[in-house]
Coordinates of C-alpha atoms in Angstrom, one line a residue:
Chain A
M1 CA 87.9 52.2 59.4
S2 CA 91.3 52.7 57.8
A3 CA 91.7 55.5 55.3
K4 CA 92.4 53.3 52.4
P5 CA 89.5 51.0 51.3
F6 CA 90.1 47.3 50.9
L7 CA 88.5 47.1 47.5
N8 CA 88.2 50.4 45.7
I9 CA 86.0 50.6 42.5
D10 CA 87.1 54.1 41.3
H11 CA 85.0 55.8 38.6
V12 CA 84.6 52.7 36.4
D13 CA 82.9 52.7 33.0
K14 CA 82.3 49.6 31.0
I15 CA 81.4 50.0 27.3
F16 CA 80.8 47.0 25.0
P17 CA 81.5 47.6 21.3
L18 CA 78.6 46.4 19.2
G19 CA 80.4 46.6 15.9
K20 CA 79.9 49.0 13.0
G21 CA 81.0 51.9 15.3
K22 CA 78.1 51.3 17.7
E23 CA 78.6 50.6 21.4
Y24 CA 76.6 49.8 24.5
V25 CA 77.5 51.7 27.7
A26 CA 76.7 49.1 30.4
L27 CA 78.2 51.0 33.4
R28 CA 78.9 54.7 33.8
D29 CA 81.0 56.2 36.6
V30 CA 80.6 53.4 39.2
K31 CA 82.3 54.4 42.5
L32 CA 82.3 52.0 45.4
E33 CA 84.5 51.3 48.4
I34 CA 84.3 48.0 50.1
R35 CA 85.7 47.3 53.6
E36 CA 87.5 44.2 54.7
N37 CA 85.3 41.4 56.1
E38 CA 82.3 43.1 54.8
I39 CA 79.4 41.4 53.1
V40 CA 78.0 43.6 50.3
S41 CA 75.2 42.7 47.9
I42 CA 74.6 44.4 44.6
I43 CA 70.9 44.4 43.7
G44 CA 69.1 45.7 40.6
H45 CA 66.8 44.7 37.8
S46 CA 68.1 42.4 35.0
G47 CA 70.3 44.3 32.6
C48 CA 71.5 46.8 35.2
G49 CA 75.1 45.6 34.8
K50 CA 75.4 44.0 38.2
S51 CA 77.0 40.9 36.8
T52 CA 79.3 43.1 34.7
I53 CA 80.6 44.7 37.9
L54 CA 81.3 41.3 39.3
N55 CA 83.1 40.2 36.1
L56 CA 85.2 43.4 36.3
I57 CA 86.2 42.8 39.9
A58 CA 87.0 39.1 39.0
G59 CA 89.1 40.3 36.1
L60 CA 87.1 38.1 33.7
D61 CA 86.2 41.2 31.7
T62 CA 88.2 44.4 31.0
I63 CA 87.5 47.9 32.4
T64 CA 86.9 50.5 29.8
K65 CA 87.6 53.5 32.0
G66 CA 88.6 54.0 35.6
V67 CA 90.3 51.5 37.9
I68 CA 89.6 48.8 40.5
L69 CA 92.1 48.4 43.3
L70 CA 92.4 45.5 45.7
E71 CA 94.6 46.5 48.6
D72 CA 96.0 49.2 46.4
R73 CA 96.9 46.8 43.6
E74 CA 95.2 47.3 40.2
I75 CA 93.0 44.5 38.9
N76 CA 93.5 43.7 35.3
A77 CA 93.3 39.9 35.1
P78 CA 91.6 37.0 36.9
G79 CA 93.3 35.6 39.9
P80 CA 92.8 33.2 42.8
E81 CA 92.7 36.0 45.4
R82 CA 89.3 36.9 43.9
A83 CA 87.5 33.5 43.9
V84 CA 84.2 33.4 42.0
V85 CA 81.1 31.2 42.8
F86 CA 79.4 30.9 39.5
Q87 CA 75.6 30.9 39.2
N88 CA 75.6 27.4 37.7
H89 CA 78.3 26.0 40.0
S90 CA 80.7 25.2 37.1
L91 CA 82.0 22.0 38.7
L92 CA 84.1 19.8 36.5
P93 CA 81.7 16.8 35.9
W94 CA 84.5 14.3 35.4
L95 CA 85.9 15.0 38.9
T96 CA 84.4 14.0 42.2
V97 CA 83.4 16.6 44.9
Y98 CA 86.8 16.0 46.6
Q99 CA 88.8 16.1 43.3
N100 CA 87.1 19.4 42.2
I101 CA 88.3 21.1 45.4
E102 CA 91.6 19.3 45.4
M103 CA 92.3 20.5 41.8
A104 CA 91.9 24.2 42.9
V105 CA 93.9 23.7 46.1
K106 CA 96.8 21.9 44.3
K107 CA 97.0 24.7 41.8
V108 CA 96.8 27.7 44.1
R109 CA 98.4 26.4 47.3
D110 CA 101.5 24.9 45.8
D111 CA 103.2 25.6 49.1
L112 CA 101.2 22.8 50.7
H113 CA 102.8 19.4 51.2
P114 CA 100.8 16.6 49.5
K115 CA 99.8 15.3 52.9
E116 CA 98.5 18.8 53.9
V117 CA 96.5 19.1 50.7
R118 CA 94.2 16.3 51.9
D119 CA 93.6 17.9 55.3
H120 CA 93.0 21.3 53.6
V121 CA 90.5 19.9 51.1
M122 CA 88.7 18.0 53.9
R123 CA 88.5 21.1 56.1
Y124 CA 86.5 22.9 53.4
I125 CA 84.3 19.9 52.5
D126 CA 83.6 19.8 56.2
L127 CA 82.8 23.5 56.3
V128 CA 79.9 23.0 53.9
N129 CA 78.9 19.7 55.6
L130 CA 79.5 17.5 52.6
D131 CA 81.7 14.8 54.1
H132 CA 79.2 12.1 53.1
A133 CA 79.3 13.2 49.4
K134 CA 83.0 13.7 48.9
D135 CA 83.4 10.8 46.5
K136 CA 80.3 11.5 44.5
Y137 CA 80.3 13.1 41.0
P138 CA 78.5 16.3 40.4
A139 CA 75.8 14.5 38.4
E140 CA 75.0 12.4 41.5
I141 CA 74.2 15.3 44.0
S142 CA 71.5 17.9 44.2
G143 CA 71.7 21.5 42.9
G144 CA 72.0 22.9 46.4
M145 CA 74.9 20.4 47.2
K146 CA 76.6 21.3 43.9
Q147 CA 76.5 25.0 44.9
R148 CA 77.9 24.2 48.3
V149 CA 80.8 22.4 46.6
G150 CA 81.2 25.5 44.4
I151 CA 81.4 27.7 47.6
A152 CA 83.9 25.2 49.2
R153 CA 86.0 25.3 46.1
A154 CA 86.1 29.1 46.1
L155 CA 86.9 29.3 49.8
S156 CA 89.5 26.5 49.7
I157 CA 91.9 28.7 47.8
E158 CA 91.5 31.2 50.7
P159 CA 90.7 34.3 48.6
K160 CA 90.8 37.9 49.8
V161 CA 87.4 38.5 48.2
L162 CA 84.6 35.9 47.5
L163 CA 82.6 37.0 44.5
M164 CA 79.2 35.3 44.1
D165 CA 77.1 35.8 40.9
E166 CA 73.5 35.1 41.8
P167 CA 74.8 32.0 43.6
F168 CA 71.4 30.7 44.8
G169 CA 69.3 32.0 41.9
A170 CA 68.9 28.6 40.3
L171 CA 67.7 26.9 43.5
D172 CA 64.3 26.4 45.0
S173 CA 63.4 28.7 48.0
L174 CA 63.9 26.1 50.7
T175 CA 67.3 25.1 49.5
R176 CA 68.2 28.8 49.0
A177 CA 67.3 29.6 52.6
N178 CA 69.5 26.7 53.7
L179 CA 72.5 27.9 51.7
Q180 CA 72.1 31.5 52.9
D181 CA 72.4 30.2 56.5
H182 CA 75.4 28.1 55.5
L183 CA 77.0 31.2 53.9
M184 CA 76.4 33.4 57.0
R185 CA 77.8 30.8 59.3
I186 CA 80.9 30.2 57.1
Q187 CA 81.5 33.9 56.7
M188 CA 81.4 34.4 60.5
Q189 CA 84.0 31.6 60.8
T190 CA 86.3 32.7 58.0
G191 CA 85.8 36.5 58.0
N192 CA 85.9 36.6 54.2
T193 CA 85.0 39.8 52.3
V194 CA 82.0 38.8 50.2
I195 CA 80.3 40.5 47.3
I196 CA 77.0 38.9 46.2
I197 CA 75.0 39.7 43.1
T198 CA 71.3 39.1 43.7
H199 CA 67.9 40.2 42.6
D200 CA 66.3 38.9 45.7
V201 CA 65.3 41.6 48.2
D202 CA 65.1 39.4 51.3
E203 CA 68.4 37.7 50.4
A204 CA 70.1 41.1 50.1
V205 CA 68.9 42.3 53.5
L206 CA 69.5 39.0 55.4
L207 CA 73.1 38.5 54.2
S208 CA 74.5 42.0 53.8
D209 CA 76.2 44.7 55.8
R210 CA 75.4 47.1 53.0
V211 CA 73.1 46.8 50.0
I212 CA 74.2 48.5 46.7
M213 CA 71.2 49.4 44.6
M214 CA 71.8 49.8 40.9
T215 CA 69.9 52.1 38.5
N216 CA 68.7 50.6 35.2
G217 CA 70.9 50.3 32.1
P218 CA 72.1 51.5 29.8
E219 CA 74.6 53.7 31.6
A220 CA 73.7 52.0 34.9
T221 CA 75.4 53.3 38.0
I222 CA 75.0 53.1 41.8
G223 CA 71.7 54.6 42.8
E224 CA 71.7 54.3 46.6
I225 CA 73.7 52.5 49.2
L226 CA 71.8 51.1 52.2
E227 CA 73.5 50.2 55.6
V228 CA 71.9 47.2 57.2
N229 CA 72.3 47.7 60.9
L230 CA 71.4 44.2 62.1
P231 CA 73.6 42.3 64.6
R232 CA 75.1 38.9 63.7
P233 CA 74.4 36.0 63.8
R234 CA 71.1 36.8 62.1
N235 CA 68.1 34.5 62.3
R236 CA 65.6 34.8 59.6
L237 CA 62.7 33.9 61.9
E238 CA 63.5 36.6 64.4
L239 CA 64.0 39.1 61.7
Q240 CA 60.6 38.7 60.2
H241 CA 59.1 41.5 62.4
N242 CA 62.3 43.3 63.2
E243 CA 61.9 47.1 62.6
E244 CA 65.4 47.6 61.0
Y245 CA 64.9 44.5 58.8
L246 CA 61.5 45.9 57.6
R247 CA 62.9 49.4 57.1
C248 CA 65.7 48.1 54.9
R249 CA 63.4 45.8 53.0
G250 CA 61.0 48.7 52.4
A251 CA 63.8 51.0 51.2
I252 CA 65.0 48.4 48.6
V253 CA 61.4 47.7 47.4
E254 CA 60.8 51.4 47.2
F255 CA 64.0 51.9 45.1
L256 CA 63.4 48.9 42.8
Y257 CA 59.7 49.3 42.2
S258 CA 59.1 53.0 42.5
K259 CA 62.2 55.1 41.9
F260 CA 63.7 52.8 39.3
A261 CA 60.8 50.6 38.3
K262 CA 61.5 48.7 35.2
H263 CA 58.7 48.5 32.7
E264 CA 58.9 45.4 30.5
D265 CA 57.7 46.3 27.1
Chain B
M1 CA 60.9 -10.9 30.2
L2 CA 59.8 -14.0 28.3
L3 CA 58.5 -11.8 25.5
K4 CA 61.9 -10.1 25.3
T5 CA 63.7 -13.4 25.1
I6 CA 61.4 -14.5 22.3
N7 CA 62.0 -11.2 20.5
T8 CA 65.8 -11.3 20.8
I9 CA 66.1 -14.9 19.8
A10 CA 63.0 -15.9 17.8
L11 CA 62.9 -12.9 15.4
P12 CA 66.5 -13.1 14.2
T13 CA 66.1 -16.8 13.8
L14 CA 63.0 -16.3 11.7
L15 CA 64.8 -13.8 9.5
F16 CA 67.7 -16.2 9.2
G17 CA 65.3 -18.8 7.8
V18 CA 64.0 -16.2 5.3
L19 CA 67.6 -15.3 4.3
I20 CA 68.5 -18.9 3.7
A21 CA 65.4 -19.5 1.6
V22 CA 66.2 -16.5 -0.6
W23 CA 69.8 -17.6 -0.9
S24 CA 68.8 -21.1 -1.9
T25 CA 66.5 -19.7 -4.5
V26 CA 69.2 -17.6 -6.0
A27 CA 71.6 -20.6 -5.9
V28 CA 69.0 -22.6 -8.0
K29 CA 68.5 -19.8 -10.5
I30 CA 72.1 -19.0 -11.1
P31 CA 74.2 -22.0 -12.1
G32 CA 77.4 -22.3 -10.1
F33 CA 76.2 -20.0 -7.2
P34 CA 77.2 -21.8 -4.0
T35 CA 74.2 -23.1 -1.9
P36 CA 74.1 -22.4 1.9
I37 CA 75.1 -26.0 2.7
E38 CA 78.1 -25.9 0.3
T39 CA 79.2 -22.6 1.8
W40 CA 78.8 -24.0 5.4
N41 CA 80.9 -27.0 4.5
E42 CA 83.6 -24.8 2.9
L43 CA 83.5 -22.5 5.9
L44 CA 84.3 -25.4 8.2
I45 CA 87.2 -26.4 5.9
V46 CA 88.5 -22.8 5.8
L47 CA 88.3 -22.4 9.6
S48 CA 89.8 -25.8 10.3
D49 CA 93.2 -24.7 9.3
P50 CA 93.3 -20.9 9.5
M51 CA 97.0 -20.6 10.1
Y52 CA 98.5 -22.6 7.2
D53 CA 101.2 -20.9 5.2
N54 CA 102.2 -22.2 1.7
G55 CA 104.1 -19.1 0.8
A56 CA 103.0 -16.0 -0.9
G57 CA 99.4 -16.0 -2.2
D58 CA 98.4 -19.2 -0.4
Q59 CA 97.8 -18.6 3.3
G60 CA 95.2 -19.5 5.9
I61 CA 92.2 -17.2 6.5
A62 CA 93.4 -16.0 9.9
L63 CA 96.7 -14.9 8.4
Q64 CA 94.9 -13.0 5.7
L65 CA 92.7 -11.2 8.2
F66 CA 95.7 -10.6 10.4
S67 CA 97.6 -9.0 7.6
S68 CA 94.6 -6.7 6.8
L69 CA 94.2 -5.8 10.5
K70 CA 97.9 -4.9 10.7
R71 CA 97.6 -2.4 7.8
V72 CA 94.3 -1.0 9.2
F73 CA 95.9 -0.4 12.6
G74 CA 99.0 1.0 11.1
G75 CA 97.1 3.6 9.1
F76 CA 94.6 4.1 12.0
A77 CA 97.5 4.8 14.5
L78 CA 99.0 7.3 12.2
A79 CA 95.7 9.0 11.7
I80 CA 95.2 9.3 15.5
A81 CA 98.8 10.5 16.0
V82 CA 98.3 13.3 13.5
G83 CA 94.5 13.9 13.7
I84 CA 94.2 14.5 17.4
P85 CA 96.9 17.3 17.6
V86 CA 95.6 18.9 14.4
G87 CA 92.0 18.7 15.8
L88 CA 93.1 20.3 19.1
L89 CA 94.8 23.1 17.2
I90 CA 91.8 23.7 15.0
G91 CA 89.4 23.6 18.0
M92 CA 91.5 26.0 20.1
S93 CA 92.6 28.5 17.4
K94 CA 90.3 30.4 15.1
I95 CA 93.2 31.2 12.8
A96 CA 94.1 27.5 12.5
Q97 CA 90.5 26.7 11.8
T98 CA 90.4 29.3 9.0
A99 CA 93.6 28.0 7.5
F100 CA 92.8 24.3 7.6
N101 CA 89.1 24.3 6.9
P102 CA 89.1 24.6 3.1
Y103 CA 91.5 21.7 2.7
I104 CA 89.6 19.5 5.1
Q105 CA 86.3 20.2 3.2
I106 CA 87.9 19.5 -0.2
L107 CA 90.0 16.4 0.8
K108 CA 87.3 14.8 3.0
P109 CA 85.0 13.7 0.2
V110 CA 87.8 12.2 -2.0
S111 CA 87.4 8.4 -2.4
P112 CA 90.2 6.5 -0.8
L113 CA 90.8 4.6 -4.0
A114 CA 91.7 7.9 -5.8
W115 CA 94.7 8.1 -3.6
L116 CA 95.8 4.6 -4.3
P117 CA 97.6 5.0 -7.6
L118 CA 99.5 8.1 -6.3
A119 CA 100.5 6.3 -3.1
L120 CA 101.7 3.2 -5.1
F121 CA 103.7 5.5 -7.4
V122 CA 105.3 7.3 -4.4
F123 CA 105.9 4.3 -2.1
K124 CA 106.3 1.5 -4.6
D125 CA 105.3 -0.8 -1.7
V126 CA 101.9 -2.6 -1.1
D127 CA 102.0 -2.3 2.7
M128 CA 103.0 1.4 2.8
T129 CA 100.4 2.2 0.1
A130 CA 97.6 0.5 2.1
I131 CA 98.6 2.2 5.3
F132 CA 98.8 5.6 3.6
V133 CA 95.3 5.2 2.1
I134 CA 93.9 4.1 5.4
F135 CA 95.6 7.1 7.1
I136 CA 94.3 9.7 4.6
T137 CA 90.7 8.5 4.7
S138 CA 90.4 7.8 8.4
I139 CA 92.0 11.0 9.6
W140 CA 89.1 13.4 8.8
P141 CA 86.5 12.1 11.3
I142 CA 89.2 12.3 14.0
I143 CA 90.2 15.9 13.2
I144 CA 86.6 17.1 12.9
N145 CA 85.4 15.4 16.1
T146 CA 88.4 16.5 18.1
A147 CA 87.9 20.1 17.0
L148 CA 84.2 19.8 17.8
G149 CA 85.0 18.4 21.3
V150 CA 87.4 21.3 22.0
R151 CA 84.8 23.9 20.9
S152 CA 82.2 22.3 23.2
V153 CA 84.2 23.3 26.3
S154 CA 81.8 25.7 28.1
D155 CA 82.9 29.3 28.9
D156 CA 82.2 28.5 32.6
F157 CA 85.0 25.9 32.6
I158 CA 87.3 28.4 30.9
N159 CA 86.4 31.0 33.5
V160 CA 87.3 28.5 36.3
A161 CA 90.6 27.9 34.5
R162 CA 91.2 31.7 34.3
V163 CA 90.4 32.4 38.0
L164 CA 92.8 29.5 39.0
Q165 CA 95.4 30.9 36.5
L166 CA 95.9 27.5 34.9
T167 CA 98.8 27.5 32.4
A168 CA 98.0 26.6 28.7
F169 CA 99.4 23.1 29.3
E170 CA 97.2 22.7 32.4
R171 CA 94.2 24.0 30.5
V172 CA 94.6 21.4 27.8
F173 CA 95.1 18.4 30.2
Q174 CA 92.7 19.4 33.0
I175 CA 89.9 21.1 31.2
I176 CA 89.9 20.7 27.4
L177 CA 90.9 17.0 26.9
P178 CA 88.5 15.6 29.5
V179 CA 85.6 17.4 27.7
A180 CA 86.9 16.5 24.2
V181 CA 87.8 12.8 24.9
P182 CA 84.3 11.4 24.3
F183 CA 84.2 13.3 21.0
I184 CA 87.6 12.1 20.0
F185 CA 86.6 8.5 20.6
T186 CA 83.4 9.0 18.5
G187 CA 85.7 10.2 15.7
M188 CA 88.1 7.2 16.2
R189 CA 85.2 4.8 16.1
L190 CA 83.9 6.3 12.8
S191 CA 87.5 6.2 11.5
L192 CA 88.1 2.6 12.3
G193 CA 84.8 1.7 10.6
I194 CA 85.9 3.5 7.5
A195 CA 89.4 2.0 7.6
W196 CA 87.9 -1.5 7.7
L197 CA 85.7 -0.6 4.7
V198 CA 88.7 0.8 2.8
I199 CA 91.2 -2.0 3.4
V200 CA 89.2 -4.6 1.5
A201 CA 89.0 -2.4 -1.7
A202 CA 92.6 -1.3 -1.4
E203 CA 93.8 -4.9 -1.1
M204 CA 91.8 -6.0 -4.1
L205 CA 93.8 -3.5 -6.2
T206 CA 97.2 -4.0 -4.6
G207 CA 97.2 -7.7 -4.2
G208 CA 99.7 -9.7 -2.1
L209 CA 98.1 -10.7 1.1
G210 CA 95.0 -9.7 3.1
I211 CA 91.3 -10.4 3.2
G212 CA 90.5 -8.1 0.2
F213 CA 93.1 -9.8 -1.9
W214 CA 91.9 -13.2 -0.8
I215 CA 88.3 -12.5 -2.0
W216 CA 89.6 -11.3 -5.3
D217 CA 91.9 -14.3 -5.6
E218 CA 89.0 -16.7 -4.9
Y219 CA 87.0 -14.9 -7.6
N220 CA 89.8 -15.6 -10.1
N221 CA 89.9 -19.2 -8.9
L222 CA 86.1 -19.5 -9.5
N223 CA 85.8 -20.4 -5.9
Y224 CA 82.6 -18.5 -5.2
S225 CA 81.7 -20.0 -1.8
H226 CA 84.9 -18.4 -0.5
I227 CA 83.7 -15.0 -1.6
I228 CA 80.6 -15.4 0.6
I229 CA 82.7 -16.7 3.5
G230 CA 85.0 -13.6 3.1
I231 CA 82.0 -11.3 3.2
I232 CA 80.7 -12.9 6.4
L233 CA 84.1 -12.8 8.1
I234 CA 84.7 -9.1 7.1
G235 CA 81.3 -8.3 8.7
V236 CA 82.1 -10.3 11.9
V237 CA 85.5 -8.7 12.3
G238 CA 84.1 -5.2 11.6
Y239 CA 81.4 -5.8 14.2
I240 CA 84.0 -7.0 16.8
L241 CA 86.2 -3.9 16.1
D242 CA 83.3 -1.6 16.5
T243 CA 82.2 -3.2 19.8
I244 CA 85.7 -3.0 21.2
M245 CA 86.0 0.7 20.3
G246 CA 82.6 1.2 21.8
F247 CA 83.8 -0.3 25.1
I248 CA 87.0 1.8 25.2
A249 CA 85.0 4.9 24.3
D250 CA 82.6 4.3 27.2
H251 CA 85.4 3.7 29.6
F252 CA 86.9 7.2 28.8
D253 CA 83.6 9.0 28.8
Y254 CA 83.1 10.9 32.1
R255 CA 79.3 11.1 31.4
K256 CA 79.1 7.3 31.7
R257 CA 81.1 7.2 34.9
G258 CA 79.8 7.5 38.5
R259 CA 76.4 6.5 37.5
V260 CA 75.7 2.9 38.2

């Protein structure tokens, strides 16, 4: 590993002003270094600020203290080198699947010749196996297909980092498993650096090289970092009884439900 | 299916019978009130030569309606041209909203006819006055609905725009307008309805030419059957205008697309 991290979250605080002089400290002293081509998931109870971290990396929200560096460049605004897959897909409903991706490609890849745009868009529609639905409107396809379009749109602009905010949270478990497999296959092909926000223990272990476990808010920070030493490609069936898988799974469950159990009042 | 046919044809026909009966009774009770048959015969005469032109004040019914429609569309077009940009501005800028809102709230409930004397004084021209009155009354629904449409753009779409680094211009045309267009057309449809209501009253006061003037003129001529004919024709034209606007609105509404 090189000395300089690819993405460096350096002692970051995030404080939300509540008005009347009050404030909410969402994140306190978050420090994390992410390598290139790595898949990292951030897991924690709701309210632990995991989505806030993602928004800070995306540049959609501003950092109160500290700095986030992507390849040594400070992040202070949103940009296409940090593509976001939103939880609710956020496809534009008046555009077809093809047009949704085309719109992003045309904007970001203005170096492409109009003829190349079509090939480029089709390559990413193909990547998520949606050729048959390319002329459909978002309202005409299933939730899982919409999320695949969201992933294709994010990847089509060829970002340095793919940020996913509970990308499969709104889907049923069978569809979710299918999309997790899609994501692992795509990441092996494209070699993207991926950061996934999740609250699903199995999802975190299956997908990640490292799992970042967050303490509870307010003043949430990174509690533990777990290395998942499983070779790729990973197969969910084979992993069921794999020792390393079970060890990782156990460690996360221990962290979430014993060390930092959240008691709903 | 058969029941539906009966319902859509038989029930209105039945109501029509009731209406004619009431009308006939009124015609008997009030001396000089035109009977349905008289009115029907007059309608045939009026419609037989709708385009005649015997100079000012004596023209066919189609010419009268046409001149009213011209004024309506003049004022309506002006209301669209001003109302949509103002609505976009108010929807996108909190400052603009704060600045405009009191005036919108105060001017919106003013009766169109209250503007009429002022407009006549300023323009000293019947057409300009009518167009201005249509403009000033039909602009409010357009402004309000356009602003509402802009504000209904979800944060998620704005975040997509931010990640893609769309310029302000691209944001308006690729994100905000597509969301707002159905709202804008709802406002335009309301406005056109109001404009058609207002033109009749305005023309009664300004005179000259137009369906409102025609009705008032026929009242002065003691030609009461023509008043009823005027009422029916205003209703039919208003219905046609609303239907056309509805079709156009649906065509531009993404929510009605891609779903057969």
